[in-house]
Amino acid sequence: MVASIAAVAAFVVAPSMGWWFPTPGYSLSPLGAQIDDLFYLILAITGVTFIGVHVALVYILWKFGSGKGERGVFTHGSHTLEVVWSIVPAGILLFIALYQMDVWARYRVKSNFDAEALAHPIAEVTARQFEWRIRYPAPGKTLQDTPQFDDLYTVNDLHAPTGRPVVIRLKSEDVLHSFYLPQLRVKQDAVPGLAIPVWFQCDKVGEWDLVCAELCGWGHYKMRGQLTAQRDAEFQKYLQDLQKSQFDDGVPLAKAAE
Amino acid sequence: MSEHNAHAPAADHAHEQNHPHVNYWMIFGILCVLTVISWLADEIGNKGLVLAIVVLAVATAKALFVMMYFMHLKFEGPWKYVLLAPTMVLALAIPAALMPDIGSHYYDFEAPQITEDVASHDGDTHDGKHPAEPAVKH
Amino acid sequence: MSTINPAQHLGAHEHGDAHAHGGHHEIGFVKKYIFSTDHKIIGIQFLFTTLLMLFLGGALALGVRWQLAFPWREMPIVGKLIFADQGGAIPPEFYTMLFTMHATVMIFLVIIPVLAGAFGNFLIPLQIGADDMAFPVLNMLSYWFMWPAVFFFVGSFFVEGGAAAAGWTSYPTLSANMSAAPASGLGQTMWLMGVTFVGFSSMLGSVNYMTTIINMRAPGMTLFRMPMTIWGMFITAILQAFALPVLTAAGFMLLFERTLGMSFFTPGGLVINNAPATTGGGQVLLWQHLFWFYSHPAVYIMILPAMGMVSDMISCFSRKPLFGYRPMVYSISAIAGLGFIVWGHHMFTSGMNPALGMTFMVSTIMIALPSAVKTFNWLGTLWGGNIQFTVPMLNSIGFVSMFVVGGLSGIFMAAVPVDIHIHDTYYIVAHFHYVLFGATLFGVFGAIHFWFPKMFGRMMSEKVGKVHFFLSFIAFNCTFFPMHMLGVAGFPRRLADPYHYPYLSHLMPLNQFITYSAILMGFAQFLLVGNFIYSIFKGKKVGRNPWNANSLEWTAPSPPGHGNFESVPVVYRGPYEFASPLVSEDFLLQTTYLPHEDRRAPQPAAH
Amino acid sequence: MSHAAAPAHGHAHAPVLKMGVPIPNGKLGMWLFLGTEIMFFTAFIGTYIVLRLGSKGWPTDPADTHISIYAGAINTFVLITSSVFVVLAHEAVHNGKFKLATNWMIATTALAFVFLGIKSYEYYGKISHDILPGHVAESPRQALDKLARELDDASGVLPLQSELNRLENEIAATQAEKALESLKKDREAIQGKLKELDPILADYRKLKEKAKYGAATNVEAAKLVHDIAPDLKALQEKYPQFNAVHEPHPIKWGNTFASIYFLMTGFHAAHVIIGMIMFAIVIVLGTANKLGAQHAVMVENFGLYWHFVDLVWIFLFPLIYIV
Ligand code: HEA
Ligand code: HEA
Ligand code: CUA
Ligand SMILES: [Cu+2]
């Protein structure tokens, strides 16, 4: 009733209050944009359903709840109506279900990944209580499954080049975590025992949030990282600087974290 | 369910209860033979899938005999289907649904049992496990 | 008690409960009210217990809300007492216990037992015309098995390390490893024991309900003459029977993993909390599959009985037959059936095989179909009725409205790509509070008011009930609707201090608003409890059928005596013959024999 | 099921208008309960199947698993036989031969004991080889570490050593003469004990050292696991206190194997025990001559339960022992 109007109103004002998709309000990645589009599509469908059902509800309550005390209509139902209101939603639902398969396949099915990016992951991200450990291959090399002596390490600080799909290898050392880039609409749990390739593409240079979105213990809330999206050249330079800072005295620090 | 008709006259009794006369010892014999078959299937040296299929088929056959005769399902009304069919479907569905995730792996599975295997498996064969003394007591 | 026994007539008393009848002996207080095997008493015991637990769970929720609105600030009233060393603020590890135990209490000690335990017990024999459950002693046990669970859950707060803190989903390896969190020692073990006990309780209950409903219906009570409540309970019992053992089994596995060193869910080689590498060869996703194999059907366990009760109330207060009785029955069954094959929608981002993800998405979305049928049939029932805005009716309308909101938000999450963004955010929290509180709990509030006269022979105050409804309804929406916005903004759940992330810091005022609403809603519940307790003693006395409803329980005395009915009821029609042209009143009891009615009804028993 | 409302015919007393299925509540309840039991074991068996398939190289060699198909087959036979006995007991109750029924029940219970006996023999085998969840070494390296650990435990030196350390600390800290005296006496006692151990210490340390540091790579460790066995044997022959030390024997996935083995057989055994309690009730009634026709449903239900226990075993036998 009143609540339903308020609900619709809330949706209308929400974006302007910042109660909407995380800043900047649209997705920074093409895939995320598709997710947003889907969201709006479903919002439209469910919005119409919601308003329809509630308008009907309010109208019925107003019309038949008038307290005139007329005897109710003696009917046990209508076969036609049942069929109609089974088929119509079924069609809509089936449409929703099939329409979005494609986005899902692009997001998750490995054979749809960019082959180049999949073959050369930019980094291995290992989650642990309560930090993200990041291992880059040395500049010009390919990331190996097992740590190499010239690998580069950082903590909570993931850098990635913009404008092209990149892949990270996601692992966990202890419990479940979840690799969540809200501005890019990317989320993937880090599962102990599995090495999961995650791809994303960030089109905007900047510093974005890396959130742990799966309860991983008391420090879950502070497991905060950062994604620095930079142009390819800068990214390469970043790796080189990193290498310099980690190996500058000529004595390799085999396993140091920063 | 033709056997159902055979008992229809008995239904008049106050203390009816399906009271079939089964030769339990014959069923027992069949079950024993089946057990021996699955044991033999192993003994002959079958391996892997063939063995699994044979022994599980035998087990299913045994289970059917026990349910039909010992548990008298053969003589019960159609409620048995209503009760058992969903259970069976679910019982098969769980392993089937777990298979793509647990029984096989879409992503790289990095258990130490596998990774260490790669590192240590040069020329070390399994049959050379007990060179000094054969496994005695098991 | 499936034959008509004239001797039953001896048991006819208006308030027969206290009196011995036939050859019965006077039973003592303990036997009668505490270790009772009478389904009505057991039902009422369940009702009291769950109401109590509602307050416990609510208090824990308010703790959660406090932290989210005023992080690290001293808790009012209780802060100094509990967290003296933290300056009265909630420490982060306690926050994780708070929401874990909030959900545990609400789900395992409130919603499931209030539906199946309280109303299932009270209503099943009454509505099918039986004198009691098939196995009264098992029934009593199923109530008393709840108490060890209460003991374990509540007691776990006082053990070293505190209560379980791995979420109500208890995902390993956080829950499997003893050193993964400060509280994953004894507290987590006790949590598992508690869940095992409620599991036993539900399992005993469900076998009992199924047997009773199948085998103890009164003469003439065919399956398609059963009230929707009974259908809801019946399907729920089936869900419990088939899904729960899997959770119990998984619970045992996790328990043994923690205590006996077994390994099912923990892969080897992990370094947890700097402790040496773990041994074993388990797989993490296995638990998630087994857990949700139960817990998704469980969410329907938590709503189908309420749907049934709401259908009864809506039909009764529309003074009109239920629209589409059979489609309603079929759609409940379809929800249950589909409910078994959608569990993977909780695991879309878990690292599940993407092909499974697609399958689960399709099945999940299709579950909206039977829900749609139900929703539209409720509207159809209201249409053309003579609607009476009693408290049960208001709550039932609230149920329908809130269920639609909660269900529609489910569609967003069922869409896998969208779920990638909103999974584990407050969007989910909004969704399930809408269906659990908004739908089920409002349904339960309605049911309490509706069947209260049958339980205690008195009415609850309509005025207070209305105030309670409107206050709760408004506060509820103010509390949980904004959570959708939070979710879209990427506000993760289970976060002790979300403002640690700068991109969330502007959401603090909205959270404070939510918290104020939650407090208001919490206090609104005192109206319910006050009304409830007051009315037990002081409510207006009523006769058998205060609402002019049709189903069998209204033909029994209020409250019904031991054995429920004075004589075995014989049923001639379905429970929704309101406004029937055959009679002049606008209701027609299931037991009224109309000689001219053309139905294949049994003749009235010759006695 | 919706047929039931047919008017009853020809009886003088009240019409029987029984709704539902034509079996007693108790039996219906038992069948429903068995349905839940099927799901319960399905979870275990399903877990076993998928974990096994997902684990590349499950231990199947009897030398690793100490599983004997003979024991399993005999136990299958035992359970099948007991199933026959139960059904005969039910038959006897039905025919009013209560004494006979009691005897069949006693025979069934005896077989249940036999089953548990064989089961415990198998468990004993596993325990004596330390094939227990969490105890199994899964790689040669782990096996050697475990050997070193067990040598330490068996030698009895470590507790003495730590007790000695404790005393030393205390002596250093104590001022009071009297207390010092007795502490010193304690120390002497312990030192004496350690001296007694002296002859074995050298041998044991050598072996332990070898186990701990003898292998640098996995390949060497695998080799050492074989090579060290005779040394251990020799040590054990010389000093019987080392008999508790297990021969190093890495089993890949051994912990999960052991977990699932004990889980499934353990829950099955628990069901056997519950069945035995049920039989005990019947036997007590029978020996007290209280068994009567009114117990027919009860005996039938107990029988159904027992057949279910048998059924579970029928599947566990091939799954655990053969495949
Ligand atoms: C009573 C409890 C209840 C009920 C009934 C439901 C009903 C549904 N739920 Fe919900 N759910 C929960 C309780 C419940 N849920 C809980 C507790 C969780 C979180 C657990 C946790 O993680 O802690 C959860 C989580 C959850 C998730 C996981 C989200 C995540 O973690 O990422 C998903 C995803 O698909 C989901 C979907 C659905 C769907 C599709 C329905 C459907 O059944 C809804 C169907 C109803 C309608 C759709 C409305 C009526 C229909 C119409 C008006 C017709 C027209 C409609 C259209 C044309 C669209 N639920
Ligand atoms: C039936 C289920 C149910 C119900 C009724 C509720 C009711 C409420 N829930 Fe929640 N909730 C869950 C089930 C439920 N919840 C689940 C399953 C989770 C997921 C947990 C997880 O992540 O694992 C959850 C999580 C959850 C969160 C997310 C925590 C997080 O992720 O960090 C929040 C946050 O706001 C919340 C709030 C509330 C509030 C404000 C209420 C209010 O409706 C409560 C209103 C209060 C009362 C009804 C009682 C009144 C009490 C008083 C006034 C105090 C007086 C006290 C005494 C006399 C002792 N709940
Ligand atoms: Cu890591 Cu949450
Ligand atoms: Cu679900």
Short mmCIF file of N, CA and C in Angstrom, two decimals, chain A residues 16-81:
data_model
loop_
_atom_site.label_atom_id
_atom_site.label_comp_id
_atom_site.label_asym_id
_atom_site.label_seq_id
_atom_site.Cartn_x
_atom_site.Cartn_y
_atom_site.Cartn_z
N SER A 16 20.56 9.08 -6.79
CA SER A 16 21.03 10.42 -6.48
C SER A 16 21.57 10.50 -5.07
N MET A 17 21.17 9.59 -4.19
CA MET A 17 21.68 9.62 -2.83
C MET A 17 22.99 8.86 -2.70
N GLY A 18 23.43 8.29 -3.80
CA GLY A 18 24.62 7.46 -3.69
C GLY A 18 24.31 6.08 -3.14
N TRP A 19 23.04 5.78 -3.01
CA TRP A 19 22.69 4.43 -2.55
C TRP A 19 22.54 3.53 -3.75
N TRP A 20 23.51 3.52 -4.59
CA TRP A 20 23.34 2.77 -5.82
C TRP A 20 24.67 2.13 -6.16
N PHE A 21 24.81 1.66 -7.37
CA PHE A 21 26.07 1.00 -7.70
C PHE A 21 27.26 1.83 -7.22
N PRO A 22 28.28 1.17 -6.75
CA PRO A 22 29.41 1.90 -6.17
C PRO A 22 29.99 2.92 -7.15
N THR A 23 30.50 4.02 -6.60
CA THR A 23 31.09 5.06 -7.44
C THR A 23 31.99 4.42 -8.49
N PRO A 24 32.00 4.85 -9.68
CA PRO A 24 31.30 6.02 -10.22
C PRO A 24 29.87 5.75 -10.68
N GLY A 25 29.27 4.67 -10.27
CA GLY A 25 27.87 4.47 -10.61
C GLY A 25 27.66 3.62 -11.85
N TYR A 26 28.69 3.47 -12.62
CA TYR A 26 28.59 2.54 -13.75
C TYR A 26 29.81 1.64 -13.68
N SER A 27 29.74 0.56 -14.43
CA SER A 27 30.82 -0.41 -14.31
C SER A 27 32.03 0.02 -15.11
N LEU A 28 33.20 -0.30 -14.57
CA LEU A 28 34.44 0.06 -15.25
C LEU A 28 34.87 -0.99 -16.25
N SER A 29 34.13 -2.09 -16.29
CA SER A 29 34.55 -3.13 -17.23
C SER A 29 33.40 -3.46 -18.16
N PRO A 30 33.72 -3.86 -19.38
CA PRO A 30 32.64 -4.16 -20.34
C PRO A 30 31.74 -5.28 -19.84
N LEU A 31 32.34 -6.28 -19.20
CA LEU A 31 31.51 -7.37 -18.70
C LEU A 31 30.59 -6.87 -17.60
N GLY A 32 31.16 -6.04 -16.72
CA GLY A 32 30.34 -5.47 -15.66
C GLY A 32 29.20 -4.66 -16.22
N ALA A 33 29.46 -3.98 -17.32
CA ALA A 33 28.38 -3.19 -17.92
C ALA A 33 27.25 -4.10 -18.35
N GLN A 34 27.62 -5.28 -18.85
CA GLN A 34 26.56 -6.21 -19.23
C GLN A 34 25.78 -6.68 -18.02
N ILE A 35 26.50 -6.87 -16.92
CA ILE A 35 25.81 -7.26 -15.69
C ILE A 35 24.85 -6.17 -15.27
N ASP A 36 25.31 -4.92 -15.37
CA ASP A 36 24.42 -3.81 -15.02
C ASP A 36 23.19 -3.79 -15.91
N ASP A 37 23.42 -4.00 -17.20
CA ASP A 37 22.28 -4.00 -18.12
C ASP A 37 21.27 -5.07 -17.73
N LEU A 38 21.81 -6.24 -17.41
CA LEU A 38 20.91 -7.31 -16.97
C LEU A 38 20.15 -6.91 -15.73
N PHE A 39 20.89 -6.28 -14.81
CA PHE A 39 20.25 -5.84 -13.57
C PHE A 39 19.08 -4.92 -13.89
N TYR A 40 19.34 -3.96 -14.78
CA TYR A 40 18.26 -3.02 -15.11
C TYR A 40 17.11 -3.72 -15.81
N LEU A 41 17.44 -4.68 -16.66
CA LEU A 41 16.38 -5.42 -17.34
C LEU A 41 15.50 -6.13 -16.32
N ILE A 42 16.15 -6.82 -15.39
CA ILE A 42 15.37 -7.56 -14.39
C ILE A 42 14.63 -6.58 -13.50
N LEU A 43 15.28 -5.45 -13.21
CA LEU A 43 14.60 -4.45 -12.40
C LEU A 43 13.33 -3.99 -13.11
N ALA A 44 13.41 -3.83 -14.41
CA ALA A 44 12.22 -3.40 -15.15
C ALA A 44 11.14 -4.47 -15.06
N ILE A 45 11.53 -5.72 -15.31
CA ILE A 45 10.52 -6.79 -15.30
C ILE A 45 9.91 -6.94 -13.91
N THR A 46 10.78 -7.04 -12.92
CA THR A 46 10.24 -7.23 -11.57
C THR A 46 9.52 -5.98 -11.11
N GLY A 47 10.01 -4.82 -11.55
CA GLY A 47 9.35 -3.59 -11.15
C GLY A 47 7.92 -3.57 -11.65
N VAL A 48 7.75 -3.92 -12.90
CA VAL A 48 6.40 -3.96 -13.45
C VAL A 48 5.56 -4.98 -12.69
N THR A 49 6.15 -6.15 -12.44
CA THR A 49 5.41 -7.16 -11.69
C THR A 49 5.01 -6.65 -10.33
N PHE A 50 5.99 -6.04 -9.68
CA PHE A 50 5.75 -5.54 -8.32
C PHE A 50 4.63 -4.51 -8.32
N ILE A 51 4.74 -3.55 -9.22
CA ILE A 51 3.73 -2.51 -9.24
C ILE A 51 2.38 -3.12 -9.63
N GLY A 52 2.41 -4.00 -10.63
CA GLY A 52 1.16 -4.63 -11.05
C GLY A 52 0.48 -5.35 -9.89
N VAL A 53 1.24 -6.20 -9.22
CA VAL A 53 0.65 -6.98 -8.13
C VAL A 53 0.11 -6.05 -7.06
N HIS A 54 0.87 -5.00 -6.75
CA HIS A 54 0.43 -4.17 -5.64
C HIS A 54 -0.72 -3.26 -6.02
N VAL A 55 -0.72 -2.80 -7.23
CA VAL A 55 -1.88 -2.02 -7.66
C VAL A 55 -3.12 -2.90 -7.58
N ALA A 56 -2.99 -4.12 -8.08
CA ALA A 56 -4.13 -5.03 -8.02
C ALA A 56 -4.53 -5.27 -6.58
N LEU A 57 -3.54 -5.50 -5.73
CA LEU A 57 -3.84 -5.80 -4.32
C LEU A 57 -4.58 -4.64 -3.68
N VAL A 58 -4.06 -3.45 -3.87
CA VAL A 58 -4.67 -2.29 -3.23
C VAL A 58 -6.07 -2.07 -3.78
N TYR A 59 -6.18 -2.22 -5.07
CA TYR A 59 -7.51 -2.03 -5.68
C TYR A 59 -8.50 -3.03 -5.10
N ILE A 60 -8.10 -4.30 -5.02
CA ILE A 60 -9.02 -5.32 -4.51
C ILE A 60 -9.39 -5.02 -3.07
N LEU A 61 -8.40 -4.66 -2.27
CA LEU A 61 -8.69 -4.39 -0.87
C LEU A 61 -9.65 -3.21 -0.74
N TRP A 62 -9.43 -2.23 -1.60
CA TRP A 62 -10.29 -1.06 -1.53
C TRP A 62 -11.70 -1.40 -2.01
N LYS A 63 -11.76 -2.18 -3.07
CA LYS A 63 -13.07 -2.46 -3.67
C LYS A 63 -13.87 -3.44 -2.84
N PHE A 64 -13.24 -4.49 -2.38
CA PHE A 64 -14.00 -5.55 -1.73
C PHE A 64 -13.90 -5.50 -0.21
N GLY A 65 -13.14 -4.54 0.28
CA GLY A 65 -13.03 -4.44 1.73
C GLY A 65 -13.85 -3.27 2.24
N SER A 66 -14.83 -2.88 1.48
CA SER A 66 -15.54 -1.66 1.82
C SER A 66 -16.45 -1.84 3.02
N GLY A 67 -16.57 -3.07 3.49
CA GLY A 67 -17.38 -3.27 4.67
C GLY A 67 -18.87 -3.26 4.39
N LYS A 68 -19.24 -3.36 3.11
CA LYS A 68 -20.67 -3.38 2.79
C LYS A 68 -21.29 -4.72 3.15
N GLY A 69 -20.40 -5.68 3.41
CA GLY A 69 -20.91 -6.95 3.90
C GLY A 69 -21.64 -7.76 2.85
N GLU A 70 -21.38 -7.50 1.60
CA GLU A 70 -22.01 -8.34 0.59
C GLU A 70 -21.39 -9.73 0.63
N ARG A 71 -22.20 -10.69 0.30
CA ARG A 71 -21.74 -12.05 0.31
C ARG A 71 -20.68 -12.24 -0.79
N GLY A 72 -19.61 -13.00 -0.44
CA GLY A 72 -18.56 -13.22 -1.41
C GLY A 72 -19.05 -14.03 -2.60
N VAL A 73 -18.32 -13.91 -3.68
CA VAL A 73 -18.67 -14.67 -4.88
C VAL A 73 -18.30 -16.13 -4.65
N PHE A 74 -19.20 -17.02 -4.95
CA PHE A 74 -18.91 -18.43 -4.71
C PHE A 74 -18.26 -19.03 -5.94
N THR A 75 -16.94 -19.00 -5.94
CA THR A 75 -16.23 -19.61 -7.08
C THR A 75 -15.00 -20.33 -6.58
N HIS A 76 -14.70 -21.43 -7.23
CA HIS A 76 -13.54 -22.21 -6.80
C HIS A 76 -12.34 -21.99 -7.69
N GLY A 77 -12.44 -21.09 -8.62
CA GLY A 77 -11.28 -20.84 -9.45
C GLY A 77 -11.65 -20.88 -10.91
N SER A 78 -10.65 -20.62 -11.69
CA SER A 78 -10.90 -20.56 -13.12
C SER A 78 -9.75 -21.22 -13.84
N HIS A 79 -10.09 -22.18 -14.62
CA HIS A 79 -9.05 -22.92 -15.31
C HIS A 79 -8.29 -22.02 -16.29
N THR A 80 -9.04 -21.21 -17.02
CA THR A 80 -8.40 -20.33 -18.00
C THR A 80 -7.39 -19.42 -17.32
N LEU A 81 -7.86 -18.78 -16.24
CA LEU A 81 -6.95 -17.87 -15.55
C LEU A 81 -5.69 -18.59 -15.10
#
